[in-house]
mmCIF file with all atom_site columns, C-alpha atoms in Angstrom:
data_model
loop_
_atom_site.group_PDB
_atom_site.id
_atom_site.type_symbol
_atom_site.label_atom_id
_atom_site.label_alt_id
_atom_site.label_comp_id
_atom_site.label_asym_id
_atom_site.label_entity_id
_atom_site.label_seq_id
_atom_site.pdbx_PDB_ins_code
_atom_site.Cartn_x
_atom_site.Cartn_y
_atom_site.Cartn_z
_atom_site.occupancy
_atom_site.B_iso_or_equiv
_atom_site.pdbx_formal_charge
_atom_site.auth_seq_id
_atom_site.auth_comp_id
_atom_site.auth_asym_id
_atom_site.auth_atom_id
_atom_site.pdbx_PDB_model_num
ATOM 1   C CA . LEU A 1 1   ? -36.216 -50.248 236.518 1.00 0.00 ? 1   LEU A CA 1
ATOM 2   C CA . LYS A 1 2   ? -39.265 -49.847 234.319 1.00 0.00 ? 2   LYS A CA 1
ATOM 3   C CA . PRO A 1 3   ? -39.314 -46.866 231.914 1.00 0.00 ? 3   PRO A CA 1
ATOM 4   C CA . GLY A 1 4   ? -41.256 -43.947 233.310 1.00 0.00 ? 4   GLY A CA 1
ATOM 5   C CA . ARG A 1 5   ? -41.187 -45.113 236.929 1.00 0.00 ? 5   ARG A CA 1
ATOM 6   C CA . VAL A 1 6   ? -39.189 -42.047 237.991 1.00 0.00 ? 6   VAL A CA 1
ATOM 7   C CA . GLY A 1 7   ? -40.465 -39.848 235.191 1.00 0.00 ? 7   GLY A CA 1
ATOM 8   C CA . ILE A 1 8   ? -37.694 -40.568 232.696 1.00 0.00 ? 8   ILE A CA 1
ATOM 9   C CA . GLU A 1 9   ? -38.811 -41.653 229.237 1.00 0.00 ? 9   GLU A CA 1
ATOM 10  C CA . PRO A 1 10  ? -36.409 -42.658 226.460 1.00 0.00 ? 10  PRO A CA 1
ATOM 11  C CA . ASN A 1 11  ? -36.581 -40.700 223.216 1.00 0.00 ? 11  ASN A CA 1
ATOM 12  C CA . GLU A 1 12  ? -37.521 -42.132 219.813 1.00 0.00 ? 12  GLU A CA 1
ATOM 13  C CA . TYR A 1 13  ? -34.000 -43.592 219.492 1.00 0.00 ? 13  TYR A CA 1
ATOM 14  C CA . THR A 1 14  ? -34.275 -45.260 222.937 1.00 0.00 ? 14  THR A CA 1
ATOM 15  C CA . TYR A 1 15  ? -31.690 -42.918 224.443 1.00 0.00 ? 15  TYR A CA 1
ATOM 16  C CA . ILE A 1 16  ? -32.210 -41.040 227.682 1.00 0.00 ? 16  ILE A CA 1
ATOM 17  C CA . PRO A 1 17  ? -32.601 -37.309 226.979 1.00 0.00 ? 17  PRO A CA 1
ATOM 18  C CA . VAL A 1 18  ? -30.397 -35.002 229.058 1.00 0.00 ? 18  VAL A CA 1
ATOM 19  C CA . ASN A 1 19  ? -29.673 -31.287 229.225 1.00 0.00 ? 19  ASN A CA 1
ATOM 20  C CA . GLU A 1 20  ? -26.206 -29.707 228.867 1.00 0.00 ? 20  GLU A CA 1
ATOM 21  C CA . LEU A 1 21  ? -25.543 -30.562 232.533 1.00 0.00 ? 21  LEU A CA 1
ATOM 22  C CA . PHE A 1 22  ? -26.412 -34.247 231.899 1.00 0.00 ? 22  PHE A CA 1
ATOM 23  C CA . GLN A 1 23  ? -29.563 -34.029 234.008 1.00 0.00 ? 23  GLN A CA 1
ATOM 24  C CA . THR A 1 24  ? -32.497 -36.173 232.933 1.00 0.00 ? 24  THR A CA 1
ATOM 25  C CA . SER A 1 25  ? -36.109 -35.016 233.126 1.00 0.00 ? 25  SER A CA 1
ATOM 26  C CA . ALA A 1 26  ? -35.780 -35.895 236.818 1.00 0.00 ? 26  ALA A CA 1
ATOM 27  C CA . PRO A 1 27  ? -33.191 -33.199 237.728 1.00 0.00 ? 27  PRO A CA 1
ATOM 28  C CA . ASN A 1 28  ? -31.675 -35.230 240.576 1.00 0.00 ? 28  ASN A CA 1
ATOM 29  C CA . ILE A 1 29  ? -30.903 -38.107 238.183 1.00 0.00 ? 29  ILE A CA 1
ATOM 30  C CA . TYR A 1 30  ? -28.041 -37.781 235.719 1.00 0.00 ? 30  TYR A CA 1
ATOM 31  C CA . ALA A 1 31  ? -27.161 -39.906 232.689 1.00 0.00 ? 31  ALA A CA 1
ATOM 32  C CA . VAL A 1 32  ? -23.960 -40.083 230.652 1.00 0.00 ? 32  VAL A CA 1
ATOM 33  C CA . GLY A 1 33  ? -22.256 -42.306 228.114 1.00 0.00 ? 33  GLY A CA 1
ATOM 34  C CA . ASP A 1 34  ? -23.864 -44.789 225.779 1.00 0.00 ? 34  ASP A CA 1
ATOM 35  C CA . VAL A 1 35  ? -27.337 -44.403 227.306 1.00 0.00 ? 35  VAL A CA 1
ATOM 36  C CA . ILE A 1 36  ? -27.557 -40.787 226.086 1.00 0.00 ? 36  ILE A CA 1
ATOM 37  C CA . GLY A 1 37  ? -26.325 -41.517 222.557 1.00 0.00 ? 37  GLY A CA 1
ATOM 38  C CA . TRP A 1 38  ? -23.741 -39.775 220.429 1.00 0.00 ? 38  TRP A CA 1
ATOM 39  C CA . PRO A 1 39  ? -20.763 -39.674 220.685 1.00 0.00 ? 39  PRO A CA 1
ATOM 40  C CA . SER A 1 40  ? -20.726 -42.861 222.792 1.00 0.00 ? 40  SER A CA 1
ATOM 41  C CA . LEU A 1 41  ? -16.966 -42.900 223.300 1.00 0.00 ? 41  LEU A CA 1
ATOM 42  C CA . ALA A 1 42  ? -15.198 -44.064 226.462 1.00 0.00 ? 42  ALA A CA 1
ATOM 43  C CA . ALA A 1 43  ? -13.217 -40.811 226.644 1.00 0.00 ? 43  ALA A CA 1
ATOM 44  C CA . THR A 1 44  ? -16.274 -38.576 226.251 1.00 0.00 ? 44  THR A CA 1
ATOM 45  C CA . SER A 1 45  ? -18.268 -40.678 228.719 1.00 0.00 ? 45  SER A CA 1
ATOM 46  C CA . ILE A 1 46  ? -15.566 -40.175 231.359 1.00 0.00 ? 46  ILE A CA 1
ATOM 47  C CA . THR A 1 47  ? -15.721 -36.407 230.871 1.00 0.00 ? 47  THR A CA 1
ATOM 48  C CA . GLN A 1 48  ? -19.529 -36.404 230.887 1.00 0.00 ? 48  GLN A CA 1
ATOM 49  C CA . GLY A 1 49  ? -19.499 -38.350 234.161 1.00 0.00 ? 49  GLY A CA 1
ATOM 50  C CA . ARG A 1 50  ? -16.993 -35.994 235.765 1.00 0.00 ? 50  ARG A CA 1
ATOM 51  C CA . LEU A 1 51  ? -19.042 -32.938 234.743 1.00 0.00 ? 51  LEU A CA 1
ATOM 52  C CA . ALA A 1 52  ? -22.290 -34.522 235.973 1.00 0.00 ? 52  ALA A CA 1
ATOM 53  C CA . VAL A 1 53  ? -20.750 -35.350 239.368 1.00 0.00 ? 53  VAL A CA 1
ATOM 54  C CA . LEU A 1 54  ? -19.326 -31.838 239.717 1.00 0.00 ? 54  LEU A CA 1
ATOM 55  C CA . HIS A 1 55  ? -22.748 -30.351 238.992 1.00 0.00 ? 55  HIS A CA 1
ATOM 56  C CA . ALA A 1 56  ? -24.547 -32.760 241.326 1.00 0.00 ? 56  ALA A CA 1
ATOM 57  C CA . LEU A 1 57  ? -22.131 -31.807 244.117 1.00 0.00 ? 57  LEU A CA 1
ATOM 58  C CA . LYS A 1 58  ? -22.541 -28.105 243.274 1.00 0.00 ? 58  LYS A CA 1
ATOM 59  C CA . LYS A 1 59  ? -18.826 -27.796 242.499 1.00 0.00 ? 59  LYS A CA 1
ATOM 60  C CA . LYS A 1 60  ? -17.319 -25.516 239.903 1.00 0.00 ? 60  LYS A CA 1
ATOM 61  C CA . SER A 1 61  ? -17.584 -27.126 236.494 1.00 0.00 ? 61  SER A CA 1
ATOM 62  C CA . SER A 1 62  ? -16.989 -26.343 232.854 1.00 0.00 ? 62  SER A CA 1
ATOM 63  C CA . HIS A 1 63  ? -19.015 -27.150 229.773 1.00 0.00 ? 63  HIS A CA 1
ATOM 64  C CA . PHE A 1 64  ? -18.573 -30.254 227.673 1.00 0.00 ? 64  PHE A CA 1
ATOM 65  C CA . PRO A 1 65  ? -15.971 -29.485 224.949 1.00 0.00 ? 65  PRO A CA 1
ATOM 66  C CA . ASP A 1 66  ? -17.194 -28.589 221.459 1.00 0.00 ? 66  ASP A CA 1
ATOM 67  C CA . ARG A 1 67  ? -14.358 -30.530 219.849 1.00 0.00 ? 67  ARG A CA 1
ATOM 68  C CA . PHE A 1 68  ? -12.896 -33.837 220.856 1.00 0.00 ? 68  PHE A CA 1
ATOM 69  C CA . PRO A 1 69  ? -10.886 -36.495 219.054 1.00 0.00 ? 69  PRO A CA 1
ATOM 70  C CA . PHE A 1 70  ? -12.196 -39.764 217.720 1.00 0.00 ? 70  PHE A CA 1
ATOM 71  C CA . GLY A 1 71  ? -9.952  -42.815 217.737 1.00 0.00 ? 71  GLY A CA 1
ATOM 72  C CA . ILE A 1 72  ? -10.316 -46.012 215.778 1.00 0.00 ? 72  ILE A CA 1
ATOM 73  C CA . TYR A 1 73  ? -8.019  -48.689 217.174 1.00 0.00 ? 73  TYR A CA 1
ATOM 74  C CA . THR A 1 74  ? -7.254  -50.634 214.035 1.00 0.00 ? 74  THR A CA 1
ATOM 75  C CA . ILE A 1 75  ? -3.981  -51.352 212.270 1.00 0.00 ? 75  ILE A CA 1
ATOM 76  C CA . PRO A 1 76  ? -3.206  -48.702 211.180 1.00 0.00 ? 76  PRO A CA 1
ATOM 77  C CA . GLU A 1 77  ? -4.847  -46.478 213.774 1.00 0.00 ? 77  GLU A CA 1
ATOM 78  C CA . ILE A 1 78  ? -7.183  -43.720 212.619 1.00 0.00 ? 78  ILE A CA 1
ATOM 79  C CA . SER A 1 79  ? -7.922  -40.556 214.534 1.00 0.00 ? 79  SER A CA 1
ATOM 80  C CA . TYR A 1 80  ? -9.562  -37.270 213.689 1.00 0.00 ? 80  TYR A CA 1
ATOM 81  C CA . ILE A 1 81  ? -10.935 -34.074 215.147 1.00 0.00 ? 81  ILE A CA 1
ATOM 82  C CA . GLY A 1 82  ? -12.876 -31.146 213.750 1.00 0.00 ? 82  GLY A CA 1
ATOM 83  C CA . LEU A 1 83  ? -14.129 -30.653 210.226 1.00 0.00 ? 83  LEU A CA 1
ATOM 84  C CA . THR A 1 84  ? -13.549 -32.725 207.127 1.00 0.00 ? 84  THR A CA 1
ATOM 85  C CA . GLU A 1 85  ? -12.783 -30.990 203.844 1.00 0.00 ? 85  GLU A CA 1
ATOM 86  C CA . GLU A 1 86  ? -16.367 -31.631 202.722 1.00 0.00 ? 86  GLU A CA 1
ATOM 87  C CA . GLU A 1 87  ? -17.740 -30.014 205.889 1.00 0.00 ? 87  GLU A CA 1
ATOM 88  C CA . ALA A 1 88  ? -15.419 -26.998 205.538 1.00 0.00 ? 88  ALA A CA 1
ATOM 89  C CA . LYS A 1 89  ? -16.519 -26.590 201.923 1.00 0.00 ? 89  LYS A CA 1
ATOM 90  C CA . GLY A 1 90  ? -20.183 -26.965 202.934 1.00 0.00 ? 90  GLY A CA 1
ATOM 91  C CA . LYS A 1 91  ? -19.779 -24.181 205.497 1.00 0.00 ? 91  LYS A CA 1
ATOM 92  C CA . GLY A 1 92  ? -18.320 -21.933 202.801 1.00 0.00 ? 92  GLY A CA 1
ATOM 93  C CA . PHE A 1 93  ? -14.868 -21.683 204.380 1.00 0.00 ? 93  PHE A CA 1
ATOM 94  C CA . ASN A 1 94  ? -11.885 -20.681 202.297 1.00 0.00 ? 94  ASN A CA 1
ATOM 95  C CA . TYR A 1 95  ? -9.573  -23.451 203.476 1.00 0.00 ? 95  TYR A CA 1
ATOM 96  C CA . GLU A 1 96  ? -6.379  -25.206 202.549 1.00 0.00 ? 96  GLU A CA 1
ATOM 97  C CA . THR A 1 97  ? -4.942  -28.548 203.502 1.00 0.00 ? 97  THR A CA 1
ATOM 98  C CA . GLY A 1 98  ? -1.465  -29.584 204.457 1.00 0.00 ? 98  GLY A CA 1
ATOM 99  C CA . ARG A 1 99  ? -0.290  -33.168 204.322 1.00 0.00 ? 99  ARG A CA 1
ATOM 100 C CA . ALA A 1 100 ? 2.568   -35.147 205.773 1.00 0.00 ? 100 ALA A CA 1
ATOM 101 C CA . GLU A 1 101 ? 3.285   -38.724 204.834 1.00 0.00 ? 101 GLU A CA 1
ATOM 102 C CA . TYR A 1 102 ? 4.749   -41.139 207.365 1.00 0.00 ? 102 TYR A CA 1
ATOM 103 C CA . ARG A 1 103 ? 7.385   -42.041 204.783 1.00 0.00 ? 103 ARG A CA 1
ATOM 104 C CA . GLU A 1 104 ? 8.625   -38.410 204.976 1.00 0.00 ? 104 GLU A CA 1
ATOM 105 C CA . SER A 1 105 ? 9.129   -38.735 208.721 1.00 0.00 ? 105 SER A CA 1
ATOM 106 C CA . PRO A 1 106 ? 12.528  -39.893 210.003 1.00 0.00 ? 106 PRO A CA 1
ATOM 107 C CA . ARG A 1 107 ? 10.654  -41.648 212.845 1.00 0.00 ? 107 ARG A CA 1
ATOM 108 C CA . GLY A 1 108 ? 8.515   -43.505 210.311 1.00 0.00 ? 108 GLY A CA 1
ATOM 109 C CA . GLN A 1 109 ? 11.630  -44.557 208.403 1.00 0.00 ? 109 GLN A CA 1
ATOM 110 C CA . ILE A 1 110 ? 13.445  -45.687 211.558 1.00 0.00 ? 110 ILE A CA 1
ATOM 111 C CA . SER A 1 111 ? 10.493  -47.744 212.804 1.00 0.00 ? 111 SER A CA 1
ATOM 112 C CA . GLY A 1 112 ? 9.577   -49.054 209.354 1.00 0.00 ? 112 GLY A CA 1
ATOM 113 C CA . ASP A 1 113 ? 6.145   -47.416 209.592 1.00 0.00 ? 113 ASP A CA 1
ATOM 114 C CA . THR A 1 114 ? 6.149   -45.620 206.267 1.00 0.00 ? 114 THR A CA 1
ATOM 115 C CA . SER A 1 115 ? 2.486   -45.996 205.351 1.00 0.00 ? 115 SER A CA 1
ATOM 116 C CA . GLY A 1 116 ? 0.120   -43.449 206.697 1.00 0.00 ? 116 GLY A CA 1
ATOM 117 C CA . MET A 1 117 ? -0.558  -39.740 206.560 1.00 0.00 ? 117 MET A CA 1
ATOM 118 C CA . LEU A 1 118 ? -1.540  -36.723 208.589 1.00 0.00 ? 118 LEU A CA 1
ATOM 119 C CA . LYS A 1 119 ? -3.740  -34.003 207.096 1.00 0.00 ? 119 LYS A CA 1
ATOM 120 C CA . LEU A 1 120 ? -4.453  -30.575 208.563 1.00 0.00 ? 120 LEU A CA 1
ATOM 121 C CA . ILE A 1 121 ? -7.320  -28.397 207.365 1.00 0.00 ? 121 ILE A CA 1
ATOM 122 C CA . ALA A 1 122 ? -6.737  -24.697 208.000 1.00 0.00 ? 122 ALA A CA 1
ATOM 123 C CA . HIS A 1 123 ? -8.717  -21.558 207.236 1.00 0.00 ? 123 HIS A CA 1
ATOM 124 C CA . ALA A 1 124 ? -6.839  -19.871 204.392 1.00 0.00 ? 124 ALA A CA 1
ATOM 125 C CA . GLU A 1 125 ? -7.355  -16.342 205.758 1.00 0.00 ? 125 GLU A CA 1
ATOM 126 C CA . THR A 1 126 ? -7.248  -16.691 209.553 1.00 0.00 ? 126 THR A CA 1
ATOM 127 C CA . HIS A 1 127 ? -4.940  -19.761 209.565 1.00 0.00 ? 127 HIS A CA 1
ATOM 128 C CA . GLU A 1 128 ? -7.125  -21.308 212.299 1.00 0.00 ? 128 GLU A CA 1
ATOM 129 C CA . ILE A 1 129 ? -7.048  -25.110 212.408 1.00 0.00 ? 129 ILE A CA 1
ATOM 130 C CA . LEU A 1 130 ? -10.438 -26.463 211.308 1.00 0.00 ? 130 LEU A CA 1
ATOM 131 C CA . GLY A 1 131 ? -9.688  -30.174 211.437 1.00 0.00 ? 131 GLY A CA 1
ATOM 132 C CA . ALA A 1 132 ? -7.060  -32.890 211.424 1.00 0.00 ? 132 ALA A CA 1
ATOM 133 C CA . HIS A 1 133 ? -7.060  -36.488 210.221 1.00 0.00 ? 133 HIS A CA 1
ATOM 134 C CA . ILE A 1 134 ? -4.384  -39.098 210.882 1.00 0.00 ? 134 ILE A CA 1
ATOM 135 C CA . ILE A 1 135 ? -4.035  -42.625 209.576 1.00 0.00 ? 135 ILE A CA 1
ATOM 136 C CA . GLY A 1 136 ? -0.981  -44.452 210.852 1.00 0.00 ? 136 GLY A CA 1
ATOM 137 C CA . PRO A 1 137 ? 0.941   -45.581 213.916 1.00 0.00 ? 137 PRO A CA 1
ATOM 138 C CA . ALA A 1 138 ? 0.291   -43.571 217.102 1.00 0.00 ? 138 ALA A CA 1
ATOM 139 C CA . ALA A 1 139 ? -2.564  -41.635 215.454 1.00 0.00 ? 139 ALA A CA 1
ATOM 140 C CA . THR A 1 140 ? -4.685  -41.823 218.604 1.00 0.00 ? 140 THR A CA 1
ATOM 141 C CA . GLU A 1 141 ? -1.726  -40.645 220.688 1.00 0.00 ? 141 GLU A CA 1
ATOM 142 C CA . ILE A 1 142 ? -0.641  -37.606 218.687 1.00 0.00 ? 142 ILE A CA 1
ATOM 143 C CA . ILE A 1 143 ? -4.126  -36.265 217.798 1.00 0.00 ? 143 ILE A CA 1
ATOM 144 C CA . HIS A 1 144 ? -4.178  -34.558 221.201 1.00 0.00 ? 144 HIS A CA 1
ATOM 145 C CA . ILE A 1 145 ? -1.506  -32.134 220.067 1.00 0.00 ? 145 ILE A CA 1
ATOM 146 C CA . VAL A 1 146 ? -3.820  -30.584 217.495 1.00 0.00 ? 146 VAL A CA 1
ATOM 147 C CA . GLN A 1 147 ? -6.747  -30.837 219.909 1.00 0.00 ? 147 GLN A CA 1
ATOM 148 C CA . MET A 1 148 ? -4.959  -28.481 222.309 1.00 0.00 ? 148 MET A CA 1
ATOM 149 C CA . VAL A 1 149 ? -4.205  -26.032 219.511 1.00 0.00 ? 149 VAL A CA 1
ATOM 150 C CA . MET A 1 150 ? -7.834  -26.108 218.342 1.00 0.00 ? 150 MET A CA 1
ATOM 151 C CA . GLN A 1 151 ? -9.237  -25.696 221.887 1.00 0.00 ? 151 GLN A CA 1
ATOM 152 C CA . HIS A 1 152 ? -7.329  -22.410 222.110 1.00 0.00 ? 152 HIS A CA 1
ATOM 153 C CA . ASN A 1 153 ? -8.201  -21.242 218.562 1.00 0.00 ? 153 ASN A CA 1
ATOM 154 C CA . GLY A 1 154 ? -4.570  -21.672 217.611 1.00 0.00 ? 154 GLY A CA 1
ATOM 155 C CA . LYS A 1 155 ? -3.218  -20.923 214.190 1.00 0.00 ? 155 LYS A CA 1
ATOM 156 C CA . ILE A 1 156 ? -1.252  -23.199 211.904 1.00 0.00 ? 156 ILE A CA 1
ATOM 157 C CA . GLU A 1 157 ? 1.898   -21.226 212.745 1.00 0.00 ? 157 GLU A CA 1
ATOM 158 C CA . MET A 1 158 ? 1.874   -22.841 216.204 1.00 0.00 ? 158 MET A CA 1
ATOM 159 C CA . PHE A 1 159 ? 3.194   -25.960 214.496 1.00 0.00 ? 159 PHE A CA 1
ATOM 160 C CA . THR A 1 160 ? 5.823   -24.204 212.388 1.00 0.00 ? 160 THR A CA 1
ATOM 161 C CA . GLU A 1 161 ? 7.141   -21.958 215.158 1.00 0.00 ? 161 GLU A CA 1
ATOM 162 C CA . ASN A 1 162 ? 7.621   -24.654 217.799 1.00 0.00 ? 162 ASN A CA 1
ATOM 163 C CA . ILE A 1 163 ? 10.256  -27.315 218.195 1.00 0.00 ? 163 ILE A CA 1
ATOM 164 C CA . PHE A 1 164 ? 9.205   -30.954 218.122 1.00 0.00 ? 164 PHE A CA 1
ATOM 165 C CA . ASN A 1 165 ? 11.421  -33.709 219.474 1.00 0.00 ? 165 ASN A CA 1
ATOM 166 C CA . PHE A 1 166 ? 13.316  -35.384 216.669 1.00 0.00 ? 166 PHE A CA 1
ATOM 167 C CA . PRO A 1 167 ? 12.600  -37.992 215.465 1.00 0.00 ? 167 PRO A CA 1
ATOM 168 C CA . THR A 1 168 ? 8.952   -38.336 216.526 1.00 0.00 ? 168 THR A CA 1
ATOM 169 C CA . TYR A 1 169 ? 5.608   -38.917 214.858 1.00 0.00 ? 169 TYR A CA 1
ATOM 170 C CA . SER A 1 170 ? 4.423   -35.592 216.266 1.00 0.00 ? 170 SER A CA 1
ATOM 171 C CA . GLU A 1 171 ? 6.845   -33.877 213.897 1.00 0.00 ? 171 GLU A CA 1
ATOM 172 C CA . LEU A 1 172 ? 4.340   -34.769 211.163 1.00 0.00 ? 172 LEU A CA 1
ATOM 173 C CA . PHE A 1 173 ? 2.294   -31.774 212.351 1.00 0.00 ? 173 PHE A CA 1
ATOM 174 C CA . LYS A 1 174 ? 5.142   -29.443 211.496 1.00 0.00 ? 174 LYS A CA 1
ATOM 175 C CA . ILE A 1 175 ? 5.562   -30.983 208.035 1.00 0.00 ? 175 ILE A CA 1
ATOM 176 C CA . ALA A 1 176 ? 1.813   -30.734 207.344 1.00 0.00 ? 176 ALA A CA 1
ATOM 177 C CA . ALA A 1 177 ? 1.680   -27.151 208.635 1.00 0.00 ? 177 ALA A CA 1
ATOM 178 C CA . LEU A 1 178 ? 4.557   -26.095 206.382 1.00 0.00 ? 178 LEU A CA 1
ATOM 179 C CA . ASP A 1 179 ? 2.765   -27.720 203.440 1.00 0.00 ? 179 ASP A CA 1
ATOM 180 C CA . ALA A 1 180 ? -0.498  -25.891 204.262 1.00 0.00 ? 180 ALA A CA 1
ATOM 181 C CA . LEU A 1 181 ? 1.249   -22.524 204.608 1.00 0.00 ? 181 LEU A CA 1
ATOM 182 C CA . SER A 1 182 ? 3.026   -23.096 201.312 1.00 0.00 ? 182 SER A CA 1
ATOM 183 C CA . ARG A 1 183 ? -0.311  -23.793 199.603 1.00 0.00 ? 183 ARG A CA 1
ATOM 184 C CA . ILE A 1 184 ? -1.927  -20.736 201.232 1.00 0.00 ? 184 ILE A CA 1
ATOM 185 C CA . ASN A 1 185 ? 0.937   -18.504 200.092 1.00 0.00 ? 185 ASN A CA 1
ATOM 186 C CA . ARG A 1 186 ? 0.750   -19.861 196.527 1.00 0.00 ? 186 ARG A CA 1
ATOM 187 C CA . LYS A 1 187 ? -2.969  -18.984 196.444 1.00 0.00 ? 187 LYS A CA 1
ATOM 188 C CA . LYS A 1 188 ? -2.173  -15.403 197.469 1.00 0.00 ? 188 LYS A CA 1
ATOM 189 C CA . LYS A 1 189 ? 0.314   -14.808 194.644 1.00 0.00 ? 189 LYS A CA 1
ATOM 190 C CA . PRO A 1 190 ? -1.247  -13.281 191.509 1.00 0.00 ? 190 PRO A CA 1
ATOM 191 C CA . GLY A 1 191 ? -1.042  -15.235 188.262 1.00 0.00 ? 191 GLY A CA 1
#
């Protein structure tokens, strides 16, 4: 297919421009995935495709999520969602971090996976989760826990007030949340 034959021209980055419904400049033609550019992830492409098909078939649809996890399938795995500390600082947020080391986790000790860490970034006043970063085994598996909390504007207390199976890597969220709350409370105390 030659560019422009159906009225679709790539942008300056050679990607196909689309609207929020994944329609191209020819409204009956949709594009998703790598051809439209960022984020170019398999998981996001699947969701984009599903939303485009729903719209094309005039079925009830939702919007593409604002936040979604990134996964880097290396050894150790890396996964993250939301803001980094630098981005939170740049936006002027009063934030605090909480950390949990894999070596602190009974599951990490049992499996011998003691290198790695999980970091939560939480708003110091509202306690809303702003971001999470994990480096270590199962990072791409457990990131979805914090994704669900963030999608529902959940607070850091969701991790401290719930029970996690023991011993699991997901328990690292509870450890990191307790650390963040401890840091937030220390900031509040005068002197």
